[in-house]
PDB file of C-alpha atoms in Angstrom:
ATOM      1  CA  MET A   1       0.010   0.007   0.007  1.00 51.00           C
ATOM      2  CA  LYS A   2       1.210   3.484  -0.816  1.00 55.00           C
ATOM      3  CA  PRO A   3       2.124   5.492   2.311  1.00 53.00           C
ATOM      4  CA  LYS A   4      -0.182   8.306   1.243  1.00 67.00           C
ATOM      5  CA  MET A   5      -3.138   5.854   1.114  1.00 77.00           C
ATOM      6  CA  LYS A   6      -2.349   4.461   4.542  1.00 80.00           C
ATOM      7  CA  ASP A   7      -2.150   8.018   5.937  1.00 85.00           C
ATOM      8  CA  GLU A   8      -5.623   8.687   4.485  1.00 86.00           C
ATOM      9  CA  MET A   9      -7.019   5.494   5.987  1.00 86.00           C
ATOM     10  CA  LEU A  10      -5.545   6.445   9.394  1.00 87.00           C
ATOM     11  CA  ARG A  11      -7.119   9.890   9.148  1.00 89.00           C
ATOM     12  CA  LEU A  12     -10.536   8.498   8.271  1.00 91.00           C
ATOM     13  CA  MET A  13     -10.402   5.788  10.962  1.00 90.00           C
ATOM     14  CA  ARG A  14      -9.628   8.429  13.600  1.00 90.00           C
ATOM     15  CA  ASP A  15     -12.342  10.859  12.451  1.00 93.00           C
ATOM     16  CA  PRO A  16     -14.932  10.942  15.294  1.00 92.00           C
ATOM     17  CA  ASN A  17     -17.620  12.094  12.842  1.00 92.00           C
ATOM     18  CA  LEU A  18     -17.217   8.877  10.869  1.00 93.00           C
ATOM     19  CA  LEU A  19     -16.230   6.518  13.675  1.00 92.00           C
ATOM     20  CA  PRO A  20     -17.191   7.656  17.188  1.00 90.00           C
ATOM     21  CA  SER A  21     -14.565   7.249  19.891  1.00 89.00           C
ATOM     22  CA  GLU A  22     -16.532   4.406  21.492  1.00 90.00           C
ATOM     23  CA  LYS A  23     -16.247   2.364  18.281  1.00 90.00           C
ATOM     24  CA  GLN A  24     -12.610   3.310  17.866  1.00 92.00           C
ATOM     25  CA  THR A  25     -11.953   2.031  21.393  1.00 91.00           C
ATOM     26  CA  LEU A  26     -13.901  -1.220  20.715  1.00 92.00           C
ATOM     27  CA  LEU A  27     -11.914  -1.841  17.513  1.00 93.00           C
ATOM     28  CA  SER A  28      -8.661  -1.098  19.383  1.00 93.00           C
ATOM     29  CA  ASP A  29      -9.600  -3.659  22.083  1.00 93.00           C
ATOM     30  CA  ILE A  30     -10.456  -6.267  19.458  1.00 95.00           C
ATOM     31  CA  ALA A  31      -7.289  -5.648  17.502  1.00 95.00           C
ATOM     32  CA  ALA A  32      -5.118  -5.870  20.655  1.00 95.00           C
ATOM     33  CA  GLN A  33      -6.732  -9.196  21.591  1.00 96.00           C
ATOM     34  CA  ALA A  34      -6.308 -10.551  18.009  1.00 97.00           C
ATOM     35  CA  ALA A  35      -2.666  -9.453  17.969  1.00 96.00           C
ATOM     36  CA  ALA A  36      -2.071 -11.167  21.338  1.00 96.00           C
ATOM     37  CA  MET A  37      -3.457 -14.337  19.774  1.00 97.00           C
ATOM     38  CA  ASP A  38      -1.344 -13.847  16.621  1.00 96.00           C
ATOM     39  CA  MET A  39      -4.398 -13.406  14.382  1.00 97.00           C
ATOM     40  CA  PRO A  40      -4.292 -10.707  11.650  1.00 97.00           C
ATOM     41  CA  CYS A  41      -7.470  -8.695  12.081  1.00 97.00           C
ATOM     42  CA  TYR A  42      -9.548  -6.632   9.611  1.00 97.00           C
ATOM     43  CA  VAL A  43     -12.724  -4.585   9.291  1.00 96.00           C
ATOM     44  CA  VAL A  44     -14.509  -5.411   6.027  1.00 94.00           C
ATOM     45  CA  GLY A  45     -17.385  -4.749   3.709  1.00 87.00           C
ATOM     46  CA  GLY A  46     -19.766  -1.889   4.383  1.00 89.00           C
ATOM     47  CA  PHE A  47     -17.459  -0.483   7.036  1.00 92.00           C
ATOM     48  CA  VAL A  48     -14.731   0.178   4.445  1.00 93.00           C
ATOM     49  CA  ARG A  49     -17.151   1.282   1.743  1.00 91.00           C
ATOM     50  CA  ASP A  50     -18.858   3.805   4.010  1.00 92.00           C
ATOM     51  CA  LEU A  51     -15.557   5.045   5.470  1.00 92.00           C
ATOM     52  CA  LEU A  52     -14.198   5.771   1.957  1.00 91.00           C
ATOM     53  CA  LEU A  53     -17.482   7.522   1.092  1.00 90.00           C
ATOM     54  CA  GLY A  54     -17.117   9.699   4.222  1.00 92.00           C
ATOM     55  CA  LYS A  55     -20.298   8.276   5.750  1.00 92.00           C
ATOM     56  CA  PRO A  56     -20.693   7.455   9.461  1.00 91.00           C
ATOM     57  CA  ILE A  57     -19.958   3.847  10.327  1.00 90.00           C
ATOM     58  CA  ASN A  58     -22.869   1.767  11.642  1.00 84.00           C
ATOM     59  CA  ASP A  59     -21.904  -1.769  10.788  1.00 82.00           C
ATOM     60  CA  LEU A  60     -18.865  -3.446  12.364  1.00 86.00           C
ATOM     61  CA  ASP A  61     -17.784  -6.784  10.826  1.00 89.00           C
ATOM     62  CA  VAL A  62     -14.425  -8.069  11.948  1.00 96.00           C
ATOM     63  CA  ILE A  63     -12.540 -10.806  10.146  1.00 97.00           C
ATOM     64  CA  VAL A  64      -9.509 -12.626  11.498  1.00 97.00           C
ATOM     65  CA  GLU A  65      -7.045 -14.977   9.874  1.00 97.00           C
ATOM     66  CA  GLY A  66      -7.466 -17.462  12.691  1.00 96.00           C
ATOM     67  CA  ASP A  67     -10.348 -18.713  14.830  1.00 97.00           C
ATOM     68  CA  ALA A  68     -13.016 -16.050  15.269  1.00 97.00           C
ATOM     69  CA  ILE A  69     -14.836 -18.100  17.931  1.00 98.00           C
ATOM     70  CA  LYS A  70     -11.689 -18.392  20.081  1.00 98.00           C
ATOM     71  CA  LEU A  71     -11.174 -14.614  19.636  1.00 98.00           C
ATOM     72  CA  GLY A  72     -14.778 -14.048  20.744  1.00 98.00           C
ATOM     73  CA  GLU A  73     -14.326 -16.264  23.790  1.00 98.00           C
ATOM     74  CA  ALA A  74     -11.220 -14.295  24.787  1.00 98.00           C
ATOM     75  CA  LEU A  75     -13.067 -10.972  24.306  1.00 97.00           C
ATOM     76  CA  VAL A  76     -15.970 -12.178  26.480  1.00 97.00           C
ATOM     77  CA  LYS A  77     -13.538 -13.352  29.172  1.00 97.00           C
ATOM     78  CA  LYS A  78     -11.767 -10.014  29.164  1.00 95.00           C
ATOM     79  CA  HIS A  79     -14.652  -7.549  28.570  1.00 94.00           C
ATOM     80  CA  GLY A  80     -17.815  -9.451  29.366  1.00 95.00           C
ATOM     81  CA  GLY A  81     -20.951  -9.844  27.305  1.00 96.00           C
ATOM     82  CA  LYS A  82     -22.114 -13.050  25.660  1.00 97.00           C
ATOM     83  CA  LEU A  83     -20.996 -15.002  22.604  1.00 98.00           C
ATOM     84  CA  THR A  84     -23.235 -16.811  20.171  1.00 98.00           C
ATOM     85  CA  PRO A  85     -20.945 -19.118  18.114  1.00 97.00           C
ATOM     86  CA  HIS A  86     -21.893 -20.553  14.727  1.00 96.00           C
ATOM     87  CA  THR A  87     -19.335 -23.366  14.544  1.00 93.00           C
ATOM     88  CA  LYS A  88     -20.425 -24.630  11.114  1.00 90.00           C
ATOM     89  CA  PHE A  89     -19.614 -21.257   9.581  1.00 90.00           C
ATOM     90  CA  ARG A  90     -16.727 -20.427  11.942  1.00 93.00           C
ATOM     91  CA  THR A  91     -18.344 -17.155  12.961  1.00 95.00           C
ATOM     92  CA  ALA A  92     -19.659 -15.698  16.200  1.00 97.00           C
ATOM     93  CA  ILE A  93     -21.830 -12.814  17.352  1.00 96.00           C
ATOM     94  CA  TRP A  94     -20.473 -10.926  20.341  1.00 97.00           C
ATOM     95  CA  HIS A  95     -23.298  -9.436  22.373  1.00 96.00           C
ATOM     96  CA  LEU A  96     -21.434  -6.502  23.861  1.00 94.00           C
ATOM     97  CA  PRO A  97     -21.501  -5.903  27.604  1.00 92.00           C
ATOM     98  CA  PRO A  98     -23.480  -2.883  28.844  1.00 88.00           C
ATOM     99  CA  SER A  99     -20.179  -1.065  29.526  1.00 84.00           C
ATOM    100  CA  PHE A 100     -19.871  -0.636  25.733  1.00 84.00           C
ATOM    101  CA  ILE A 101     -22.592   1.891  25.012  1.00 79.00           C
ATOM    102  CA  LEU A 102     -22.916   1.200  21.315  1.00 79.00           C
ATOM    103  CA  HIS A 103     -25.648   0.713  18.747  1.00 76.00           C
ATOM    104  CA  PRO A 104     -25.921  -1.900  17.481  1.00 75.00           C
ATOM    105  CA  SER A 105     -24.937  -3.777  20.564  1.00 88.00           C
ATOM    106  CA  THR A 106     -23.631  -6.815  18.712  1.00 91.00           C
ATOM    107  CA  LEU A 107     -20.591  -7.416  16.582  1.00 91.00           C
ATOM    108  CA  ASP A 108     -19.942 -10.117  13.998  1.00 94.00           C
ATOM    109  CA  LEU A 109     -16.596 -11.947  14.287  1.00 97.00           C
ATOM    110  CA  ILE A 110     -15.734 -13.932  11.200  1.00 96.00           C
ATOM    111  CA  THR A 111     -12.994 -16.425  10.411  1.00 96.00           C
ATOM    112  CA  ALA A 112     -11.464 -15.647   6.999  1.00 96.00           C
ATOM    113  CA  ARG A 113     -12.729 -18.452   4.820  1.00 93.00           C
ATOM    114  CA  LYS A 114     -13.409 -20.099   1.529  1.00 91.00           C
ATOM    115  CA  GLU A 115     -16.842 -21.404   0.718  1.00 85.00           C
ATOM    116  CA  THR A 116     -17.857 -24.212  -1.628  1.00 86.00           C
ATOM    117  CA  TYR A 117     -21.378 -25.238  -2.567  1.00 87.00           C
ATOM    118  CA  LEU A 118     -22.504 -28.784  -3.367  1.00 87.00           C
ATOM    119  CA  MET A 119     -25.416 -27.449  -5.404  1.00 89.00           C
ATOM    120  CA  PRO A 120     -27.134 -24.120  -6.059  1.00 87.00           C
ATOM    121  CA  GLY A 121     -29.114 -22.963  -3.025  1.00 87.00           C
ATOM    122  CA  ALA A 122     -27.246 -25.253  -0.631  1.00 87.00           C
ATOM    123  CA  LEU A 123     -25.525 -23.965   2.477  1.00 86.00           C
ATOM    124  CA  PRO A 124     -21.799 -23.579   1.999  1.00 86.00           C
ATOM    125  CA  THR A 125     -19.015 -25.826   3.186  1.00 86.00           C
ATOM    126  CA  VAL A 126     -16.644 -23.530   4.990  1.00 87.00           C
ATOM    127  CA  THR A 127     -12.867 -23.890   5.309  1.00 90.00           C
ATOM    128  CA  PRO A 128     -10.510 -21.419   7.013  1.00 91.00           C
ATOM    129  CA  SER A 129      -8.421 -19.405   4.553  1.00 93.00           C
ATOM    130  CA  THR A 130      -6.852 -16.022   3.944  1.00 95.00           C
ATOM    131  CA  ILE A 131      -8.379 -12.541   3.910  1.00 96.00           C
ATOM    132  CA  GLU A 132      -7.844 -12.427   0.133  1.00 94.00           C
ATOM    133  CA  ASP A 133      -9.899 -15.567  -0.356  1.00 94.00           C
ATOM    134  CA  ASP A 134     -12.571 -14.213   1.968  1.00 92.00           C
ATOM    135  CA  LEU A 135     -12.839 -10.968   0.016  1.00 93.00           C
ATOM    136  CA  ARG A 136     -13.242 -12.909  -3.247  1.00 92.00           C
ATOM    137  CA  ARG A 137     -16.361 -14.680  -1.890  1.00 88.00           C
ATOM    138  CA  ARG A 138     -18.256 -11.407  -1.279  1.00 87.00           C
ATOM    139  CA  ASP A 139     -21.145 -10.032  -3.284  1.00 87.00           C
ATOM    140  CA  PHE A 140     -19.802  -6.807  -4.908  1.00 87.00           C
ATOM    141  CA  THR A 141     -16.347  -5.314  -5.432  1.00 90.00           C
ATOM    142  CA  ILE A 142     -17.318  -2.316  -3.300  1.00 89.00           C
ATOM    143  CA  ASN A 143     -17.888  -4.706  -0.411  1.00 89.00           C
ATOM    144  CA  ALA A 144     -14.725  -6.699  -1.054  1.00 91.00           C
ATOM    145  CA  MET A 145     -12.314  -4.337   0.660  1.00 93.00           C
ATOM    146  CA  ALA A 146     -10.729  -4.657   4.085  1.00 95.00           C
ATOM    147  CA  ILE A 147      -8.711  -2.455   6.404  1.00 95.00           C
ATOM    148  CA  ARG A 148      -6.217  -4.152   8.711  1.00 95.00           C
ATOM    149  CA  ILE A 149      -6.532  -2.957  12.317  1.00 94.00           C
ATOM    150  CA  ASP A 150      -3.879  -4.840  14.305  1.00 93.00           C
ATOM    151  CA  GLY A 151      -0.432  -3.718  15.267  1.00 88.00           C
ATOM    152  CA  ASP A 152       1.866  -1.905  12.854  1.00 89.00           C
ATOM    153  CA  HIS A 153      -0.478  -2.791  10.000  1.00 90.00           C
ATOM    154  CA  PHE A 154      -3.292  -0.567  11.335  1.00 91.00           C
ATOM    155  CA  GLY A 155      -4.831   1.332   8.442  1.00 91.00           C
ATOM    156  CA  GLU A 156      -3.599  -0.806   5.553  1.00 93.00           C
ATOM    157  CA  LEU A 157      -6.265  -1.071   2.851  1.00 93.00           C
ATOM    158  CA  LEU A 158      -6.686  -4.366   0.961  1.00 93.00           C
ATOM    159  CA  ASP A 159      -8.533  -3.956  -2.292  1.00 93.00           C
ATOM    160  CA  PRO A 160      -7.647  -6.966  -4.516  1.00 92.00           C
ATOM    161  CA  LEU A 161     -10.761  -6.575  -6.728  1.00 92.00           C
ATOM    162  CA  ASN A 162     -10.505  -2.809  -7.356  1.00 91.00           C
ATOM    163  CA  GLY A 163     -13.571  -1.883  -5.368  1.00 90.00           C
ATOM    164  CA  GLN A 164     -12.208   1.622  -4.737  1.00 88.00           C
ATOM    165  CA  ALA A 165     -11.941   2.272  -8.515  1.00 87.00           C
ATOM    166  CA  ASP A 166     -15.477   0.958  -9.006  1.00 90.00           C
ATOM    167  CA  MET A 167     -16.742   3.324  -6.305  1.00 86.00           C
ATOM    168  CA  ALA A 168     -14.989   6.227  -8.065  1.00 87.00           C
ATOM    169  CA  GLU A 169     -16.725   5.297 -11.346  1.00 88.00           C
ATOM    170  CA  GLY A 170     -20.105   4.730  -9.666  1.00 86.00           C
ATOM    171  CA  LEU A 171     -20.101   1.037 -10.601  1.00 82.00           C
ATOM    172  CA  ILE A 172     -21.598  -1.826  -8.637  1.00 87.00           C
ATOM    173  CA  ARG A 173     -19.820  -4.874 -10.020  1.00 79.00           C
ATOM    174  CA  VAL A 174     -21.033  -8.334  -9.038  1.00 82.00           C
ATOM    175  CA  LEU A 175     -18.392 -10.891  -8.113  1.00 79.00           C
TER     176      LEU A 175
END
Protein backbone atom coordinates (compact mmCIF):
# COMPACT_ATOMS: atom_id res chain seq x y z
CA MET A 1 0.00 0.00 0.00
CA LYS A 2 1.21 3.47 -0.81
CA PRO A 3 2.13 5.51 2.30
CA LYS A 4 -0.22 8.30 1.22
CA MET A 5 -3.17 5.86 1.10
CA LYS A 6 -2.32 4.47 4.55
CA ASP A 7 -2.16 8.01 5.94
CA GLU A 8 -5.62 8.69 4.48
CA MET A 9 -7.03 5.49 6.02
CA LEU A 10 -5.55 6.45 9.40
CA ARG A 11 -7.11 9.91 9.16
CA LEU A 12 -10.53 8.49 8.27
CA MET A 13 -10.41 5.80 10.97
CA ARG A 14 -9.63 8.43 13.60
CA ASP A 15 -12.36 10.87 12.46
CA PRO A 16 -14.95 10.96 15.29
CA ASN A 17 -17.62 12.11 12.83
CA LEU A 18 -17.22 8.87 10.88
CA LEU A 19 -16.22 6.51 13.67
CA PRO A 20 -17.19 7.66 17.18
CA SER A 21 -14.57 7.27 19.88
CA GLU A 22 -16.53 4.40 21.50
CA LYS A 23 -16.27 2.37 18.28
CA GLN A 24 -12.61 3.32 17.87
CA THR A 25 -11.96 2.01 21.40
CA LEU A 26 -13.89 -1.20 20.70
CA LEU A 27 -11.90 -1.84 17.52
CA SER A 28 -8.67 -1.12 19.38
CA ASP A 29 -9.61 -3.65 22.08
CA ILE A 30 -10.47 -6.28 19.46
CA ALA A 31 -7.28 -5.63 17.49
CA ALA A 32 -5.14 -5.87 20.64
CA GLN A 33 -6.71 -9.21 21.58
CA ALA A 34 -6.31 -10.54 18.02
CA ALA A 35 -2.67 -9.44 17.97
CA ALA A 36 -2.06 -11.15 21.33
CA MET A 37 -3.45 -14.34 19.76
CA ASP A 38 -1.34 -13.85 16.60
CA MET A 39 -4.40 -13.37 14.37
CA PRO A 40 -4.27 -10.70 11.65
CA CYS A 41 -7.48 -8.68 12.10
CA TYR A 42 -9.54 -6.63 9.62
CA VAL A 43 -12.73 -4.60 9.29
CA VAL A 44 -14.52 -5.40 6.04
CA GLY A 45 -17.40 -4.75 3.71
CA GLY A 46 -19.78 -1.90 4.39
CA PHE A 47 -17.46 -0.48 7.03
CA VAL A 48 -14.73 0.15 4.45
CA ARG A 49 -17.14 1.30 1.73
CA ASP A 50 -18.85 3.81 4.01
CA LEU A 51 -15.57 5.05 5.45
CA LEU A 52 -14.21 5.75 1.96
CA LEU A 53 -17.46 7.54 1.08
CA GLY A 54 -17.13 9.70 4.21
CA LYS A 55 -20.31 8.29 5.77
CA PRO A 56 -20.68 7.48 9.48
CA ILE A 57 -19.96 3.84 10.31
CA ASN A 58 -22.85 1.77 11.64
CA ASP A 59 -21.90 -1.78 10.79
CA LEU A 60 -18.86 -3.45 12.34
CA ASP A 61 -17.79 -6.75 10.81
CA VAL A 62 -14.42 -8.06 11.93
CA ILE A 63 -12.53 -10.82 10.13
CA VAL A 64 -9.51 -12.65 11.50
CA GLU A 65 -7.07 -14.98 9.88
CA GLY A 66 -7.46 -17.46 12.70
CA ASP A 67 -10.33 -18.72 14.84
CA ALA A 68 -13.02 -16.06 15.27
CA ILE A 69 -14.84 -18.10 17.90
CA LYS A 70 -11.70 -18.36 20.07
CA LEU A 71 -11.18 -14.62 19.64
CA GLY A 72 -14.77 -14.03 20.74
CA GLU A 73 -14.33 -16.26 23.78
CA ALA A 74 -11.22 -14.29 24.78
CA LEU A 75 -13.06 -10.98 24.31
CA VAL A 76 -15.97 -12.16 26.47
CA LYS A 77 -13.55 -13.36 29.15
CA LYS A 78 -11.76 -10.00 29.19
CA HIS A 79 -14.63 -7.54 28.58
CA GLY A 80 -17.84 -9.44 29.35
CA GLY A 81 -20.95 -9.84 27.30
CA LYS A 82 -22.12 -13.04 25.65
CA LEU A 83 -20.98 -15.00 22.62
CA THR A 84 -23.22 -16.81 20.16
CA PRO A 85 -20.94 -19.10 18.13
CA HIS A 86 -21.89 -20.55 14.74
CA THR A 87 -19.33 -23.37 14.54
CA LYS A 88 -20.44 -24.66 11.13
CA PHE A 89 -19.62 -21.27 9.59
CA ARG A 90 -16.72 -20.42 11.94
CA THR A 91 -18.34 -17.15 12.98
CA ALA A 92 -19.67 -15.69 16.21
CA ILE A 93 -21.83 -12.83 17.35
CA TRP A 94 -20.46 -10.94 20.32
CA HIS A 95 -23.29 -9.43 22.36
CA LEU A 96 -21.43 -6.51 23.86
CA PRO A 97 -21.52 -5.90 27.61
CA PRO A 98 -23.48 -2.88 28.87
CA SER A 99 -20.18 -1.07 29.54
CA PHE A 100 -19.88 -0.65 25.75
CA ILE A 101 -22.58 1.90 25.02
CA LEU A 102 -22.93 1.21 21.32
CA HIS A 103 -25.64 0.71 18.75
CA PRO A 104 -25.92 -1.89 17.47
CA SER A 105 -24.93 -3.78 20.59
CA THR A 106 -23.62 -6.81 18.70
CA LEU A 107 -20.58 -7.41 16.59
CA ASP A 108 -19.93 -10.12 13.99
CA LEU A 109 -16.62 -11.95 14.30
CA ILE A 110 -15.73 -13.93 11.20
CA THR A 111 -12.99 -16.42 10.40
CA ALA A 112 -11.44 -15.63 7.00
CA ARG A 113 -12.70 -18.45 4.83
CA LYS A 114 -13.42 -20.10 1.53
CA GLU A 115 -16.85 -21.41 0.72
CA THR A 116 -17.86 -24.22 -1.63
CA TYR A 117 -21.39 -25.25 -2.56
CA LEU A 118 -22.49 -28.80 -3.37
CA MET A 119 -25.42 -27.45 -5.41
CA PRO A 120 -27.15 -24.11 -6.06
CA GLY A 121 -29.11 -22.96 -3.03
CA ALA A 122 -27.24 -25.26 -0.63
CA LEU A 123 -25.54 -23.94 2.48
CA PRO A 124 -21.80 -23.57 1.99
CA THR A 125 -19.05 -25.84 3.19
CA VAL A 126 -16.64 -23.52 4.98
CA THR A 127 -12.87 -23.90 5.32
CA PRO A 128 -10.51 -21.42 7.00
CA SER A 129 -8.42 -19.41 4.56
CA THR A 130 -6.85 -16.01 3.95
CA ILE A 131 -8.36 -12.54 3.91
CA GLU A 132 -7.84 -12.41 0.13
CA ASP A 133 -9.91 -15.59 -0.35
CA ASP A 134 -12.57 -14.22 1.97
CA LEU A 135 -12.84 -10.97 0.02
CA ARG A 136 -13.26 -12.91 -3.24
CA ARG A 137 -16.36 -14.68 -1.90
CA ARG A 138 -18.25 -11.42 -1.28
CA ASP A 139 -21.15 -10.01 -3.30
CA PHE A 140 -19.81 -6.81 -4.90
CA THR A 141 -16.34 -5.33 -5.42
CA ILE A 142 -17.29 -2.31 -3.30
CA ASN A 143 -17.90 -4.71 -0.40
CA ALA A 144 -14.73 -6.71 -1.06
CA MET A 145 -12.30 -4.35 0.65
CA ALA A 146 -10.72 -4.66 4.09
CA ILE A 147 -8.69 -2.47 6.42
CA ARG A 148 -6.22 -4.16 8.73
CA ILE A 149 -6.53 -2.96 12.31
CA ASP A 150 -3.89 -4.86 14.29
CA GLY A 151 -0.41 -3.73 15.27
CA ASP A 152 1.87 -1.91 12.84
CA HIS A 153 -0.49 -2.81 10.00
CA PHE A 154 -3.28 -0.55 11.33
CA GLY A 155 -4.83 1.36 8.45
CA GLU A 156 -3.60 -0.81 5.57
CA LEU A 157 -6.27 -1.08 2.86
CA LEU A 158 -6.69 -4.37 0.98
CA ASP A 159 -8.54 -3.95 -2.30
CA PRO A 160 -7.66 -6.96 -4.51
CA LEU A 161 -10.75 -6.57 -6.72
CA ASN A 162 -10.50 -2.80 -7.33
CA GLY A 163 -13.59 -1.86 -5.36
CA GLN A 164 -12.23 1.63 -4.73
CA ALA A 165 -11.93 2.26 -8.50
CA ASP A 166 -15.48 0.96 -9.01
CA MET A 167 -16.74 3.34 -6.33
CA ALA A 168 -14.99 6.24 -8.05
CA GLU A 169 -16.71 5.30 -11.32
CA GLY A 170 -20.09 4.74 -9.67
CA LEU A 171 -20.09 1.03 -10.58
CA ILE A 172 -21.61 -1.82 -8.64
CA ARG A 173 -19.84 -4.86 -10.03
CA VAL A 174 -21.02 -8.34 -9.01
CA LEU A 175 -18.39 -10.90 -8.09
